[in-house]
C-alpha angles and dihedrals in degrees: 000000000000119000106260123238119236119282116268108261105163143007113268102214094149092096090051092049091048093052091046089053093046093050090051094206097320117140112261124235094192136078133220117216125196107227139009121180138163121232118197093229105022098042121215119001124194121199123194113187115210115198117214101208115219089229089069111096124222091007130108133164089263093053102035120098133169089243088071092062101022091122089062101041110017096126092059092056094041090052093045088054092047090053091048090052093048090052094039084237136156112246118210124184110198120198114203143156127222120268111265095033130111095261099035093126096054119097124171120191119199117191104202112219102166138008136181133174091280096055146277104336100181130026147147114226135186134175121218144154129268091250095050092045091050091052094050093042092051091048092051090047091053091047088057089062094058 
């Protein structure tokens, strides 16, 4: 078993703020992704968490999809997929809402299988609850420590 890292206690936005300062308003040609981990059987896994803000109308984690805002953010998803291919990794996009909001219990997981410039062309999707996602996410996390 691998030695575990410390538990997550706070958001580390200092790297983001540093890059923002260094770019001084320039457009970025990089992406940040939320989580990269190595599973002993599955290989690398990339998670990108997509917040469905409660201010958005007629959208919930179960109904949101990158295709609805592809025109605004396509390069992020194209590059995430390119990285997943380079690492032979699984790419999961996870739609969620903040705790305490109307849709807090909705989670949608999109496993991205193929992408082109027009959008995600092949995927596996499932909808779940916050509790069920947490259980499976924690199990996967523990398996990565074996």
